[in-house]
PDB file of C-alpha atoms in Angstrom:
ATOM      1  CA  GLY A   1      76.756 109.261  90.519  1.00  0.00           C
ATOM      2  CA  LEU A   2      78.277 110.165  93.803  1.00  0.00           C
ATOM      3  CA  GLY A   3      81.672 108.791  92.875  1.00  0.00           C
ATOM      4  CA  PHE A   4      82.051 105.883  95.277  1.00  0.00           C
ATOM      5  CA  ASN A   5      81.137 102.213  95.626  1.00  0.00           C
ATOM      6  CA  ILE A   6      79.564 100.523  98.609  1.00  0.00           C
ATOM      7  CA  VAL A   7      79.617  97.073 100.146  1.00  0.00           C
ATOM      8  CA  GLY A   8      77.543  95.445 102.840  1.00  0.00           C
ATOM      9  CA  GLY A   9      73.900  95.048 103.687  1.00  0.00           C
ATOM     10  CA  THR A  10      71.836  92.338 105.308  1.00  0.00           C
ATOM     11  CA  ASP A  11      72.254  90.043 102.311  1.00  0.00           C
ATOM     12  CA  GLN A  12      75.935  90.811 101.587  1.00  0.00           C
ATOM     13  CA  GLN A  13      77.712  91.374 104.898  1.00  0.00           C
ATOM     14  CA  TYR A  14      81.132  92.986 104.452  1.00  0.00           C
ATOM     15  CA  ILE A  15      82.064  92.225 108.032  1.00  0.00           C
ATOM     16  CA  SER A  16      80.779  89.100 109.746  1.00  0.00           C
ATOM     17  CA  ASN A  17      77.643  89.750 111.842  1.00  0.00           C
ATOM     18  CA  ASP A  18      77.488  93.373 110.637  1.00  0.00           C
ATOM     19  CA  ASN A  19      74.718  94.515 108.260  1.00  0.00           C
ATOM     20  CA  SER A  20      76.198  98.006 107.806  1.00  0.00           C
ATOM     21  CA  ILE A  21      77.050  99.699 104.534  1.00  0.00           C
ATOM     22  CA  TYR A  22      80.730 100.653 103.936  1.00  0.00           C
ATOM     23  CA  VAL A  23      82.572 102.691 101.331  1.00  0.00           C
ATOM     24  CA  SER A  24      84.625 100.171  99.348  1.00  0.00           C
ATOM     25  CA  ARG A  25      86.114 102.466  96.684  1.00  0.00           C
ATOM     26  CA  ILE A  26      86.230 106.181  95.941  1.00  0.00           C
ATOM     27  CA  LYS A  27      86.429 106.918  92.244  1.00  0.00           C
ATOM     28  CA  LYS A  28      89.164 109.342  91.197  1.00  0.00           C
ATOM     29  CA  ASP A  29      87.733 112.718  90.107  1.00  0.00           C
ATOM     30  CA  GLY A  30      84.181 111.689  91.261  1.00  0.00           C
ATOM     31  CA  ALA A  31      82.049 113.884  93.551  1.00  0.00           C
ATOM     32  CA  ALA A  32      83.241 112.115  96.766  1.00  0.00           C
ATOM     33  CA  TYR A  33      86.909 112.318  95.698  1.00  0.00           C
ATOM     34  CA  LEU A  34      86.654 116.001  94.857  1.00  0.00           C
ATOM     35  CA  ASP A  35      84.884 116.766  98.164  1.00  0.00           C
ATOM     36  CA  GLY A  36      87.646 114.954 100.058  1.00  0.00           C
ATOM     37  CA  ARG A  37      85.837 114.087 103.249  1.00  0.00           C
ATOM     38  CA  LEU A  38      84.693 110.502 102.561  1.00  0.00           C
ATOM     39  CA  GLN A  39      87.297 107.734 102.897  1.00  0.00           C
ATOM     40  CA  GLU A  40      87.418 104.127 101.850  1.00  0.00           C
ATOM     41  CA  GLY A  41      86.388 101.962 104.784  1.00  0.00           C
ATOM     42  CA  ASP A  42      84.010 104.534 106.258  1.00  0.00           C
ATOM     43  CA  LYS A  43      80.655 103.188 107.528  1.00  0.00           C
ATOM     44  CA  ILE A  44      77.679 105.104 106.121  1.00  0.00           C
ATOM     45  CA  LEU A  45      74.965 105.368 108.726  1.00  0.00           C
ATOM     46  CA  ALA A  46      72.420 107.520 106.901  1.00  0.00           C
ATOM     47  CA  VAL A  47      71.748 109.186 103.550  1.00  0.00           C
ATOM     48  CA  ASN A  48      69.743 112.437 103.623  1.00  0.00           C
ATOM     49  CA  GLY A  49      68.543 111.517 107.118  1.00  0.00           C
ATOM     50  CA  LYS A  50      67.383 108.050 106.106  1.00  0.00           C
ATOM     51  CA  ASP A  51      68.981 105.335 108.297  1.00  0.00           C
ATOM     52  CA  LEU A  52      70.767 102.571 106.424  1.00  0.00           C
ATOM     53  CA  LYS A  53      70.518 100.077 109.290  1.00  0.00           C
ATOM     54  CA  ASP A  54      69.330  96.604 108.274  1.00  0.00           C
ATOM     55  CA  LEU A  55      68.918  97.277 104.523  1.00  0.00           C
ATOM     56  CA  ARG A  56      69.640  94.863 101.736  1.00  0.00           C
ATOM     57  CA  HIS A  57      72.560  95.914  99.505  1.00  0.00           C
ATOM     58  CA  LYS A  58      70.343  96.722  96.518  1.00  0.00           C
ATOM     59  CA  ASP A  59      68.019  98.837  98.628  1.00  0.00           C
ATOM     60  CA  ALA A  60      71.000 100.859  99.890  1.00  0.00           C
ATOM     61  CA  VAL A  61      72.184 101.308  96.298  1.00  0.00           C
ATOM     62  CA  GLU A  62      68.778 102.616  95.320  1.00  0.00           C
ATOM     63  CA  LEU A  63      68.828 105.157  98.187  1.00  0.00           C
ATOM     64  CA  PHE A  64      72.126 106.489  96.860  1.00  0.00           C
ATOM     65  CA  ARG A  65      70.885 106.574  93.258  1.00  0.00           C
ATOM     66  CA  ASN A  66      67.787 108.555  94.243  1.00  0.00           C
ATOM     67  CA  ALA A  67      69.577 110.846  96.712  1.00  0.00           C
ATOM     68  CA  GLY A  68      69.475 113.872  94.387  1.00  0.00           C
ATOM     69  CA  TYR A  69      72.080 116.547  93.743  1.00  0.00           C
ATOM     70  CA  GLU A  70      72.558 117.673  97.361  1.00  0.00           C
ATOM     71  CA  VAL A  71      73.396 114.685  99.479  1.00  0.00           C
ATOM     72  CA  SER A  72      73.925 114.569 103.235  1.00  0.00           C
ATOM     73  CA  LEU A  73      75.799 111.541 104.614  1.00  0.00           C
ATOM     74  CA  LYS A  74      76.103 110.529 108.218  1.00  0.00           C
ATOM     75  CA  VAL A  75      79.407 108.661 108.357  1.00  0.00           C
ATOM     76  CA  GLN A  76      81.361 106.785 111.028  1.00  0.00           C
ATOM     77  CA  ARG A  77      85.099 107.083 110.346  1.00  0.00           C
ATOM     78  CA  ARG A  78      87.236 103.921 110.257  1.00  0.00           C
ATOM     79  CA  LEU A  79      89.868 103.688 112.987  1.00  0.00           C
ATOM     80  CA  GLN A  80      92.636 101.878 111.145  1.00  0.00           C
ATOM     81  CA  PRO A  81      93.899 101.577 107.591  1.00  0.00           C
ATOM     82  CA  GLN A  82      92.572  98.838 105.280  1.00  0.00           C
ATOM     83  CA  ASN A  83      95.801  96.808 105.649  1.00  0.00           C
ATOM     84  CA  GLY A  84      94.170  94.734 108.354  1.00  0.00           C
ATOM     85  CA  PRO A  85      90.683  94.240 109.740  1.00  0.00           C
ATOM     86  CA  VAL A  86      88.614  97.387 109.747  1.00  0.00           C
ATOM     87  CA  SER A  87      87.724  98.464 113.261  1.00  0.00           C
ATOM     88  CA  HIS A  88      84.863 100.926 113.917  1.00  0.00           C
ATOM     89  CA  GLN A  89      83.946 102.767 117.068  1.00  0.00           C
ATOM     90  CA  GLY A  90      80.294 102.234 117.798  1.00  0.00           C
ATOM     91  CA  ASP A  91      77.971 104.105 120.086  1.00  0.00           C
ATOM     92  CA  GLY A  92      79.201 103.725 123.697  1.00  0.00           C
ATOM     93  CA  GLU A  93      82.283 101.731 122.754  1.00  0.00           C
ATOM     94  CA  SER A  94      85.675 102.899 123.852  1.00  0.00           C
ATOM     95  CA  GLY A  95      88.185 103.502 121.047  1.00  0.00           C
ATOM     96  CA  GLY A  96      91.151 103.527 123.450  1.00  0.00           C
ATOM     97  CA  LEU A  97      94.164 105.782 123.316  1.00  0.00           C
ATOM     98  CA  PRO A  98      96.678 105.793 120.474  1.00  0.00           C
ATOM     99  CA  LEU A  99     100.059 104.511 121.563  1.00  0.00           C
ATOM    100  CA  ALA A 100     101.633 107.893 120.726  1.00  0.00           C
ATOM    101  CA  ALA A 101      99.350 109.568 123.285  1.00  0.00           C
ATOM    102  CA  ILE A 102     101.085 107.539 125.986  1.00  0.00           C
ATOM    103  CA  LEU A 103     104.675 107.310 124.630  1.00  0.00           C
ATOM    104  CA  VAL A 104     105.224 110.958 123.686  1.00  0.00           C
ATOM    105  CA  PRO A 105     104.413 112.442 127.169  1.00  0.00           C
ATOM    106  CA  GLY A 106     106.333 109.596 128.805  1.00  0.00           C
ATOM    107  CA  LEU A 107     109.367 110.244 126.674  1.00  0.00           C
ATOM    108  CA  ALA A 108     109.187 113.977 127.356  1.00  0.00           C
ATOM    109  CA  LEU A 109     109.024 113.299 131.074  1.00  0.00           C
ATOM    110  CA  ALA A 110     112.027 110.964 130.941  1.00  0.00           C
ATOM    111  CA  VAL A 111     114.092 113.496 128.990  1.00  0.00           C
ATOM    112  CA  THR A 112     113.204 116.232 131.447  1.00  0.00           C
ATOM    113  CA  ALA A 113     114.202 113.979 134.411  1.00  0.00           C
ATOM    114  CA  VAL A 114     117.583 113.207 132.820  1.00  0.00           C
ATOM    115  CA  TRP A 115     118.169 116.887 132.101  1.00  0.00           C
ATOM    116  CA  ILE A 116     117.369 117.837 135.692  1.00  0.00           C
ATOM    117  CA  LEU A 117     119.635 115.047 137.006  1.00  0.00           C
ATOM    118  CA  LEU A 118     122.504 116.148 134.822  1.00  0.00           C
ATOM    119  CA  ARG A 119     122.092 119.789 135.800  1.00  0.00           C
ATOM    120  CA  TYR A 120     121.922 118.867 139.496  1.00  0.00           C
ATOM    121  CA  ARG A 121     125.115 116.760 139.248  1.00  0.00           C
ATOM    122  CA  GLN A 122     126.980 119.637 137.586  1.00  0.00           C
ATOM    123  CA  GLN A 123     126.114 121.912 140.507  1.00  0.00           C
ATOM    124  CA  ILE A 124     127.552 119.562 143.133  1.00  0.00           C
TER     125      ILE A 124
END
């Protein structure tokens, strides 16, 4: 096998109102684990160019079983860890900025302003 389990499908929705197929578990020392790119929680959009949209779970499983030795997956990376609800960035949706992208430059600016103020006060 490919070394991972999937959940989801039109008949077994993993996320309410979402028929997508998700990676539920990566088997240690399996093909996906050794490759290292696939992660638990990833949404699988296509297998070997075949779209997984609106498939029943068992039909998706069959696609994976018949994928062959060289498998190409189109994957949408999860945005947060599995500790809470899984959030995925869809086509045209904004993922927003991570908090660190705002805090780090702001902190650097504040430190620079304090340094300039202290240097200026020493010169007076």
